Amino acid sequence: MNAGAALRLACGDLYRNSWRLIPVNAAIGVVLVFSALAAVAVHALLVLAVLAGPLVVALAHSSVTLVRTGNLALADAWEGLRLYWRRGLALGAAGLALGVLAALAVHFYTRFSVGWPLAFLTLYLVVLLGIYAAVLTTVAVAEPGLPLSAAGRSAAALAAQRPGATLVIGLALLFVNLAGVAAAVMPFLTITVAYSFVAVAHFVLPAEAREV
């Protein structure tokens, strides 16, 4: 499926199932906001952001279930949390580590006038890794029998097979989430992350994996 079709189908799915997806999106938002506020006072508390990992995989599981079956219940989010919380913690820890390293790199490079190109390059790599992380999380949930390392290779292969479409859908979803943050943050806290994972699930899952 191409990026445009995935984005359009996700709009319809979100419209029909928003009340089931919004609670999980909101829980992720609360954890991230609380972690950011806590990190301002005590830097070590930034580790709380790792707790968003299990909630993210619960949302990814809900998205995969919705795309595969066309149906979704709130119980699916709890089921995803029960089944994949360990994977969520691992992914959350990896994401936090990369985020901290990227922030330190940008802070270091921007201290020097000649370092700005490297700072922009770092941000560009962060965007690419964010796109890859969304694909990896979806694959890790859709194929629970795969170890995370194998899921990582599968996600990389998928992105490599369709680099242009992967970049397009990634940038489109980045814009959606940035717009959600700019619009008084509430859309980001309630709906844009959910929309992103539904769109990625449509993009990632092969047609034969979808139940009719």
Coordinates of N, CA and C in Angstrom, one line a residue:
M1 N 0.8 -1.2 0.0 CA 0.0 0.0 0.0 C 0.9 1.2 0.0
N2 N 0.5 2.2 -0.8 CA 1.3 3.5 -0.8 C 1.0 4.4 0.3
A3 N 1.8 5.4 0.5 CA 1.7 6.3 1.7 C 0.3 7.0 1.7
G4 N -0.1 7.5 0.5 CA -1.3 8.3 0.5 C -2.5 7.5 0.9
A5 N -2.6 6.2 0.4 CA -3.7 5.3 0.7 C -3.7 5.0 2.2
A6 N -2.6 4.8 2.8 CA -2.5 4.5 4.2 C -3.0 5.6 5.0
L7 N -2.6 6.8 4.6 CA -3.0 8.0 5.4 C -4.6 8.2 5.3
R8 N -5.1 8.0 4.1 CA -6.6 8.1 3.9 C -7.3 7.1 4.7
L9 N -6.9 5.9 4.6 CA -7.6 4.8 5.3 C -7.5 5.0 6.8
A10 N -6.4 5.5 7.3 CA -6.3 5.8 8.7 C -7.3 6.9 9.2
C11 N -7.6 7.8 8.3 CA -8.6 8.9 8.7 C -9.9 8.2 9.0
G12 N -10.3 7.3 8.1 CA -11.6 6.7 8.2 C -11.6 5.8 9.5
D13 N -10.6 5.1 9.7 CA -10.5 4.2 10.9 C -10.6 5.0 12.2
L14 N -9.8 6.1 12.2 CA -9.8 7.0 13.4 C -11.2 7.6 13.6
Y15 N -11.9 8.0 12.6 CA -13.2 8.6 12.7 C -14.2 7.6 13.3
R16 N -14.1 6.3 13.0 CA -15.0 5.3 13.5 C -14.6 4.8 14.8
N17 N -13.3 4.9 15.2 CA -12.9 4.3 16.4 C -12.1 5.2 17.4
S18 N -12.3 6.5 17.2 CA -11.6 7.5 18.0 C -11.8 7.3 19.5
W19 N -13.0 7.0 19.9 CA -13.2 6.9 21.4 C -12.5 5.7 22.0
R20 N -12.1 4.7 21.1 CA -11.4 3.6 21.6 C -9.9 3.8 21.6
L21 N -9.4 4.7 20.7 CA -8.0 4.9 20.6 C -7.5 6.1 21.4
I22 N -8.4 7.1 21.6 CA -8.0 8.3 22.4 C -7.5 8.0 23.8
P23 N -8.2 7.1 24.6 CA -7.7 6.9 25.9 C -6.2 6.4 26.0
V24 N -5.8 5.5 25.0 CA -4.4 5.1 25.0 C -3.5 6.2 24.6
N25 N -3.9 7.0 23.6 CA -3.1 8.1 23.1 C -2.9 9.1 24.3
A26 N -4.0 9.3 25.0 CA -4.0 10.3 26.2 C -3.1 9.8 27.3
A27 N -3.1 8.5 27.5 CA -2.2 7.9 28.5 C -0.7 8.1 28.2
I28 N -0.4 7.9 26.9 CA 1.0 8.2 26.4 C 1.3 9.6 26.6
G29 N 0.4 10.5 26.2 CA 0.7 11.9 26.3 C 0.9 12.4 27.8
V30 N 0.1 11.8 28.7 CA 0.3 12.2 30.1 C 1.7 11.7 30.6
V31 N 2.1 10.5 30.2 CA 3.4 10.0 30.7 C 4.5 10.9 30.1
L32 N 4.4 11.2 28.8 CA 5.5 12.1 28.2 C 5.5 13.5 28.8
V33 N 4.4 14.1 29.0 CA 4.4 15.4 29.6 C 4.9 15.4 31.0
F34 N 4.4 14.4 31.8 CA 4.9 14.3 33.2 C 6.4 14.1 33.2
S35 N 6.9 13.3 32.3 CA 8.3 13.0 32.3 C 9.1 14.3 31.9
A36 N 8.6 15.0 31.0 CA 9.3 16.2 30.6 C 9.3 17.3 31.7
L37 N 8.2 17.4 32.4 CA 8.1 18.4 33.5 C 9.0 17.9 34.7
A38 N 9.0 16.6 34.9 CA 9.9 16.1 36.0 C 11.3 16.3 35.7
A39 N 11.7 16.1 34.4 CA 13.1 16.2 34.0 C 13.6 17.6 34.2
V40 N 12.7 18.6 34.1 CA 13.2 20.0 34.3 C 13.7 20.2 35.7
A41 N 13.0 19.5 36.7 CA 13.4 19.6 38.1 C 14.5 18.7 38.4
V42 N 14.4 17.4 38.0 CA 15.3 16.4 38.3 C 15.7 15.6 37.1
H43 N 16.8 15.8 36.5 CA 17.2 15.2 35.2 C 17.0 13.7 35.2
A44 N 17.3 13.1 36.3 CA 17.2 11.6 36.4 C 15.8 11.1 36.1
L45 N 14.8 11.9 36.4 CA 13.4 11.5 36.2 C 13.0 11.4 34.8
L46 N 13.9 11.8 33.9 CA 13.7 11.6 32.5 C 13.4 10.2 32.1
V47 N 14.0 9.3 32.9 CA 13.8 7.8 32.7 C 12.4 7.4 32.7
L48 N 11.5 8.2 33.3 CA 10.1 7.9 33.4 C 9.5 7.8 32.0
A49 N 10.2 8.5 31.0 CA 9.7 8.4 29.6 C 9.7 6.9 29.1
V50 N 10.5 6.1 29.7 CA 10.6 4.7 29.3 C 9.2 4.0 29.5
L51 N 8.5 4.5 30.5 CA 7.2 3.9 30.8 C 6.2 4.2 29.7
A52 N 6.5 5.1 28.8 CA 5.6 5.3 27.7 C 5.7 4.2 26.7
G53 N 6.8 3.4 26.7 CA 7.0 2.3 25.8 C 5.9 1.3 25.8
P54 N 5.6 0.7 27.0 CA 4.5 -0.3 27.0 C 3.1 0.3 26.5
L55 N 2.9 1.6 26.7 CA 1.6 2.2 26.3 C 1.7 2.3 24.7
V56 N 2.9 2.6 24.2 CA 3.0 2.8 22.8 C 2.7 1.4 22.1
V57 N 3.3 0.3 22.6 CA 3.0 -1.0 22.0 C 1.6 -1.4 22.1
A58 N 0.9 -1.0 23.2 CA -0.5 -1.2 23.4 C -1.3 -0.5 22.3
L59 N -0.9 0.7 22.0 CA -1.5 1.5 20.9 C -1.2 0.8 19.5
A60 N 0.0 0.4 19.4 CA 0.4 -0.3 18.1 C -0.4 -1.6 17.9
H61 N -0.6 -2.3 19.0 CA -1.4 -3.6 18.9 C -2.8 -3.3 18.6
S62 N -3.4 -2.2 19.2 CA -4.7 -1.8 18.8 C -4.8 -1.4 17.3
S63 N -3.8 -0.7 16.8 CA -3.8 -0.3 15.4 C -3.7 -1.5 14.5
V64 N -2.9 -2.5 14.8 CA -2.7 -3.7 14.0 C -4.0 -4.5 14.0
T65 N -4.6 -4.6 15.2 CA -5.9 -5.3 15.3 C -7.0 -4.7 14.5
L66 N -7.0 -3.3 14.5 CA -8.0 -2.6 13.8 C -7.8 -2.8 12.3
V67 N -6.6 -2.7 11.8 CA -6.3 -2.8 10.4 C -6.6 -4.3 9.9
R68 N -6.2 -5.3 10.7 CA -6.4 -6.6 10.3 C -7.9 -7.1 10.3
T69 N -8.6 -6.6 11.3 CA -10.0 -7.2 11.5 C -11.1 -6.2 11.2
G70 N -10.8 -4.9 11.2 CA -11.8 -3.9 11.0 C -12.6 -3.6 12.2
N71 N -12.2 -4.3 13.3 CA -12.9 -4.1 14.6 C -11.9 -3.8 15.7
L72 N -12.4 -3.1 16.7 CA -11.5 -2.7 17.8 C -12.4 -2.6 19.1
A73 N -11.8 -3.0 20.2 CA -12.4 -2.8 21.5 C -11.4 -2.3 22.5
L74 N -11.8 -1.7 23.5 CA -10.8 -1.1 24.5 C -10.0 -2.3 25.1
A75 N -10.6 -3.5 25.1 CA -9.9 -4.6 25.7 C -8.7 -5.0 24.9
D76 N -8.7 -4.6 23.6 CA -7.5 -4.9 22.8 C -6.3 -4.1 23.2
A77 N -6.5 -2.9 23.7 CA -5.3 -2.2 24.3 C -4.8 -2.8 25.5
W78 N -5.6 -3.3 26.4 CA -5.2 -4.0 27.6 C -4.5 -5.3 27.2
E79 N -5.0 -6.0 26.2 CA -4.4 -7.2 25.7 C -3.0 -6.9 25.2
G80 N -2.8 -5.9 24.4 CA -1.5 -5.5 23.9 C -0.6 -5.1 25.0
L81 N -1.0 -4.4 26.0 CA -0.2 -4.1 27.1 C 0.3 -5.3 27.9
R82 N -0.6 -6.3 28.1 CA -0.3 -7.5 28.8 C 0.7 -8.4 28.0
L83 N 0.6 -8.4 26.7 CA 1.4 -9.3 25.9 C 2.8 -8.7 25.6
Y84 N 2.8 -7.4 25.4 CA 4.0 -6.8 24.8 C 4.7 -5.7 25.7
W85 N 4.4 -5.7 27.0 CA 4.9 -4.6 27.9 C 6.5 -4.7 28.0
R86 N 7.0 -6.0 27.9 CA 8.5 -6.1 28.0 C 9.1 -5.5 26.7
R87 N 8.5 -5.8 25.6 CA 9.0 -5.2 24.3 C 8.9 -3.7 24.4
G88 N 7.8 -3.2 25.0 CA 7.6 -1.8 25.1 C 8.7 -1.1 25.9
L89 N 9.0 -1.8 27.0 CA 10.1 -1.2 27.9 C 11.4 -1.2 27.1
A90 N 11.7 -2.3 26.4 CA 13.0 -2.3 25.7 C 13.0 -1.2 24.6
L91 N 11.9 -1.1 23.9 CA 11.9 0.0 22.8 C 11.9 1.4 23.4
G92 N 11.2 1.5 24.6 CA 11.2 2.8 25.2 C 12.6 3.2 25.7
A93 N 13.3 2.2 26.3 CA 14.7 2.5 26.8 C 15.6 2.9 25.6
A94 N 15.5 2.1 24.5 CA 16.3 2.4 23.3 C 16.0 3.8 22.8
G95 N 14.7 4.2 22.7 CA 14.3 5.5 22.2 C 14.8 6.6 23.1
L96 N 14.7 6.4 24.4 CA 15.2 7.4 25.4 C 16.7 7.6 25.2
A97 N 17.4 6.5 25.1 CA 18.9 6.6 25.0 C 19.3 7.4 23.7
L98 N 18.6 7.0 22.6 CA 18.9 7.7 21.4 C 18.5 9.2 21.5
G99 N 17.4 9.5 22.1 CA 17.0 10.9 22.2 C 17.9 11.7 23.1
V100 N 18.4 11.1 24.2 CA 19.4 11.8 25.0 C 20.7 12.1 24.3
L101 N 21.2 11.1 23.6 CA 22.4 11.2 22.8 C 22.2 12.3 21.7
A102 N 21.1 12.3 21.0 CA 20.8 13.3 20.0 C 20.8 14.7 20.6
A103 N 20.1 14.8 21.8 CA 20.0 16.1 22.4 C 21.4 16.7 22.8
L104 N 22.2 15.8 23.4 CA 23.6 16.1 23.7 C 24.4 16.5 22.5
A105 N 24.2 15.8 21.4 CA 25.0 16.1 20.2 C 24.6 17.5 19.7
V106 N 23.3 17.7 19.6 CA 22.8 19.0 19.1 C 23.3 20.2 20.0
H107 N 23.2 20.0 21.3 CA 23.7 21.0 22.2 C 25.2 21.3 22.0
F108 N 26.0 20.2 21.8 CA 27.4 20.4 21.6 C 27.7 21.1 20.3
Y109 N 27.1 20.7 19.2 CA 27.4 21.2 17.9 C 27.0 22.7 17.8
T110 N 25.8 23.1 18.5 CA 25.4 24.4 18.3 C 26.2 25.4 19.2
R111 N 27.1 24.9 20.0 CA 28.0 25.8 20.7 C 29.0 26.5 19.8
F112 N 29.2 25.9 18.6 CA 30.2 26.4 17.7 C 29.6 26.8 16.4
S113 N 30.0 27.9 15.8 CA 29.4 28.4 14.6 C 29.6 27.4 13.4
V114 N 30.7 26.6 13.4 CA 30.9 25.6 12.3 C 30.1 24.3 12.6
G115 N 29.5 24.2 13.8 CA 28.8 23.0 14.1 C 27.4 22.9 13.7
W116 N 26.8 24.0 13.2 CA 25.4 24.0 12.8 C 25.0 23.0 11.8
P117 N 25.9 22.8 10.7 CA 25.5 21.7 9.8 C 25.4 20.4 10.4
L118 N 26.3 20.1 11.4 CA 26.3 18.8 12.0 C 25.0 18.7 12.9
A119 N 24.6 19.8 13.5 CA 23.4 19.8 14.3 C 22.2 19.5 13.4
F120 N 22.1 20.1 12.3 CA 21.0 19.8 11.4 C 21.1 18.4 10.9
L121 N 22.3 17.9 10.6 CA 22.4 16.5 10.2 C 21.9 15.5 11.3
T122 N 22.2 15.9 12.6 CA 21.8 15.1 13.7 C 20.2 15.1 13.8
L123 N 19.6 16.2 13.6 CA 18.2 16.3 13.6 C 17.6 15.5 12.5
Y124 N 18.2 15.5 11.3 CA 17.7 14.7 10.2 C 17.8 13.2 10.5
L125 N 18.9 12.8 11.1 CA 19.0 11.4 11.5 C 18.0 11.0 12.5
V126 N 17.7 11.9 13.4 CA 16.7 11.7 14.4 C 15.3 11.4 13.8
V127 N 15.0 12.3 12.8 CA 13.7 12.1 12.1 C 13.7 10.7 11.4
L128 N 14.8 10.3 10.7 CA 14.8 9.0 10.1 C 14.7 7.9 11.1
L129 N 15.3 8.0 12.2 CA 15.2 7.0 13.2 C 13.8 6.9 13.8
G130 N 13.2 8.1 13.9 CA 11.8 8.1 14.4 C 10.8 7.4 13.5
I131 N 11.0 7.6 12.2 CA 10.2 6.9 11.2 C 10.5 5.4 11.3
Y132 N 11.8 5.0 11.4 CA 12.1 3.6 11.5 C 11.5 3.0 12.8
A133 N 11.5 3.8 13.9 CA 11.0 3.3 15.2 C 9.5 3.0 15.1
A134 N 8.8 3.8 14.4 CA 7.3 3.5 14.2 C 7.1 2.2 13.4
V135 N 7.9 2.0 12.4 CA 7.8 0.8 11.6 C 8.2 -0.4 12.4
L136 N 9.3 -0.3 13.2 CA 9.8 -1.4 14.0 C 8.8 -1.7 15.1
T137 N 8.2 -0.8 15.7 CA 7.2 -1.1 16.7 C 6.0 -1.8 16.2
T138 N 5.6 -1.4 15.0 CA 4.4 -2.1 14.3 C 4.8 -3.5 14.0
V139 N 6.0 -3.7 13.4 CA 6.4 -5.0 13.0 C 6.6 -5.9 14.3
A140 N 7.1 -5.4 15.4 CA 7.3 -6.1 16.6 C 6.0 -6.6 17.2
V141 N 5.0 -5.8 17.0 CA 3.7 -6.2 17.5 C 2.9 -7.2 16.5
A142 N 3.1 -6.9 15.3 CA 2.4 -7.7 14.2 C 3.0 -9.1 14.1
E143 N 4.3 -9.2 14.4 CA 5.0 -10.5 14.3 C 5.6 -10.8 15.7
P144 N 4.7 -11.2 16.7 CA 5.2 -11.4 18.0 C 6.2 -12.6 18.1
G145 N 6.2 -13.5 17.2 CA 7.1 -14.6 17.2 C 8.5 -14.3 16.9
L146 N 8.7 -13.1 16.3 CA 10.1 -12.6 16.0 C 10.8 -12.0 17.2
P147 N 12.0 -12.4 17.4 CA 12.8 -11.6 18.4 C 12.9 -10.2 18.0
L148 N 13.2 -9.3 18.9 CA 13.3 -7.9 18.6 C 14.4 -7.6 17.5
S149 N 15.5 -8.3 17.6 CA 16.5 -8.2 16.6 C 16.1 -8.5 15.2
A150 N 15.3 -9.6 15.1 CA 14.8 -10.0 13.8 C 13.7 -9.0 13.3
A151 N 12.9 -8.5 14.3 CA 11.9 -7.5 13.9 C 12.6 -6.3 13.4
G152 N 13.7 -5.9 14.0 CA 14.5 -4.8 13.5 C 15.0 -4.9 12.1
R153 N 15.5 -6.1 11.8 CA 16.0 -6.4 10.5 C 14.8 -6.4 9.5
S154 N 13.7 -6.9 9.9 CA 12.5 -6.9 9.0 C 12.0 -5.5 8.7
A155 N 12.0 -4.7 9.8 CA 11.6 -3.3 9.6 C 12.5 -2.5 8.7
A156 N 13.8 -2.8 8.8 CA 14.8 -2.1 8.0 C 14.7 -2.6 6.5
A157 N 14.4 -3.9 6.3 CA 14.2 -4.4 5.0 C 13.0 -3.8 4.3
L158 N 11.9 -3.6 5.1 CA 10.7 -3.0 4.6 C 11.0 -1.6 4.1
A159 N 11.6 -0.8 5.0 CA 11.9 0.6 4.7 C 12.9 0.7 3.5
A160 N 13.8 -0.3 3.4 CA 14.8 -0.2 2.2 C 14.1 -0.6 0.9
Q161 N 13.1 -1.4 1.0 CA 12.3 -1.8 -0.2 C 11.5 -0.7 -0.8
R162 N 11.0 0.2 0.1 CA 10.2 1.3 -0.3 C 10.7 2.6 0.4
P163 N 11.9 3.0 0.1 CA 12.4 4.2 0.8 C 11.7 5.4 0.6
G164 N 11.2 5.7 -0.7 CA 10.5 6.9 -0.9 C 9.2 7.0 -0.2
A165 N 8.4 5.9 -0.3 CA 7.1 5.9 0.4 C 7.2 5.9 1.9
T166 N 8.2 5.3 2.4 CA 8.5 5.3 3.9 C 8.8 6.7 4.3
L167 N 9.6 7.4 3.6 CA 10.0 8.8 3.9 C 8.8 9.7 3.8
V168 N 8.0 9.5 2.8 CA 6.8 10.3 2.6 C 5.8 10.2 3.8
I169 N 5.5 8.9 4.1 CA 4.5 8.7 5.2 C 5.1 9.2 6.6
G170 N 6.4 9.0 6.7 CA 7.1 9.4 7.9 C 7.0 11.0 8.1
L171 N 7.3 11.7 7.0 CA 7.3 13.1 7.1 C 5.9 13.7 7.2
A172 N 4.9 13.0 6.6 CA 3.5 13.4 6.7 C 3.1 13.3 8.2
L173 N 3.4 12.2 8.8 CA 3.0 11.9 10.2 C 3.8 12.8 11.1
L174 N 5.0 13.2 10.8 CA 5.8 14.1 11.6 C 5.1 15.5 11.6
F175 N 4.6 15.9 10.4 CA 3.9 17.2 10.3 C 2.6 17.1 11.1
V176 N 1.9 16.0 11.0 CA 0.6 15.9 11.7 C 0.9 16.1 13.2
N177 N 1.9 15.4 13.8 CA 2.1 15.5 15.2 C 2.7 16.8 15.6
L178 N 3.5 17.5 14.8 CA 4.0 18.8 15.1 C 2.8 19.8 15.1
A179 N 1.9 19.6 14.1 CA 0.7 20.4 14.1 C -0.1 20.2 15.3
G180 N -0.2 19.0 15.8 CA -0.9 18.7 17.0 C -0.3 19.4 18.2
V181 N 1.0 19.4 18.3 CA 1.7 20.1 19.4 C 1.5 21.6 19.3
A182 N 1.5 22.1 18.1 CA 1.4 23.6 17.9 C 0.0 24.0 18.2
A183 N -1.0 23.2 18.0 CA -2.4 23.5 18.3 C -2.8 23.3 19.7
A184 N -2.0 24.0 20.6 CA -2.3 23.9 22.0 C -2.0 22.6 22.6
V185 N -1.3 21.7 22.0 CA -0.8 20.4 22.5 C -1.9 19.3 22.5
M186 N -3.2 19.7 22.8 CA -4.2 18.8 23.0 C -4.4 17.7 21.9
P187 N -4.4 18.1 20.6 CA -4.5 17.1 19.5 C -3.4 16.0 19.7
F188 N -2.2 16.5 20.0 CA -1.1 15.5 20.1 C -1.4 14.6 21.3
L189 N -1.9 15.1 22.4 CA -2.2 14.3 23.6 C -3.4 13.4 23.4
T190 N -4.2 13.6 22.4 CA -5.4 12.8 22.4 C -5.6 12.0 21.1
I191 N -5.0 12.4 20.0 CA -5.4 11.8 18.7 C -4.3 11.6 17.7
T192 N -3.3 12.5 17.6 CA -2.4 12.4 16.5 C -1.4 11.2 16.5
V193 N -1.0 10.7 17.8 CA -0.2 9.6 17.9 C -1.0 8.3 17.4
A194 N -2.2 8.2 17.9 CA -3.1 7.1 17.5 C -3.2 7.1 15.9
Y195 N -3.5 8.2 15.4 CA -3.6 8.3 13.9 C -2.3 7.8 13.2
S196 N -1.2 8.2 13.8 CA 0.1 7.8 13.2 C 0.3 6.3 13.2
F197 N -0.1 5.6 14.3 CA 0.1 4.2 14.3 C -0.9 3.4 13.4
V198 N -2.1 3.9 13.3 CA -3.0 3.3 12.4 C -2.5 3.4 11.0
A199 N -2.0 4.6 10.6 CA -1.5 4.8 9.3 C -0.3 3.9 9.0
V200 N 0.6 3.8 10.0 CA 1.8 2.9 9.8 C 1.3 1.5 9.7
A201 N 0.3 1.0 10.4 CA -0.1 -0.3 10.3 C -0.7 -0.6 8.9
H202 N -1.5 0.3 8.4 CA -1.9 0.2 7.0 C -0.8 0.1 6.0
F203 N 0.2 0.9 6.3 CA 1.4 0.9 5.4 C 2.2 -0.4 5.4
V204 N 2.4 -0.9 6.7 CA 3.3 -2.0 6.9 C 2.7 -3.4 6.6
L205 N 1.4 -3.6 7.0 CA 0.9 -4.9 6.9 C 0.6 -5.3 5.4
P206 N 1.0 -6.5 5.0 CA 0.7 -6.9 3.7 C -0.8 -7.1 3.5
A207 N -1.3 -7.0 2.3 CA -2.7 -7.2 2.0 C -3.2 -8.5 2.5
E208 N -2.4 -9.6 2.4 CA -2.9 -10.9 2.7 C -3.1 -11.1 4.3
A209 N -2.4 -10.1 5.0 CA -2.5 -10.2 6.5 C -3.8 -9.6 7.0
R210 N -4.6 -8.9 6.1 CA -5.8 -8.3 6.5 C -7.0 -9.2 6.3
E211 N -7.7 -9.4 7.4 CA -8.9 -10.3 7.3 C -10.0 -9.5 6.7
V212 N -10.8 -10.2 5.8 CA -11.9 -9.6 5.2 C -13.2 -9.9 6.0

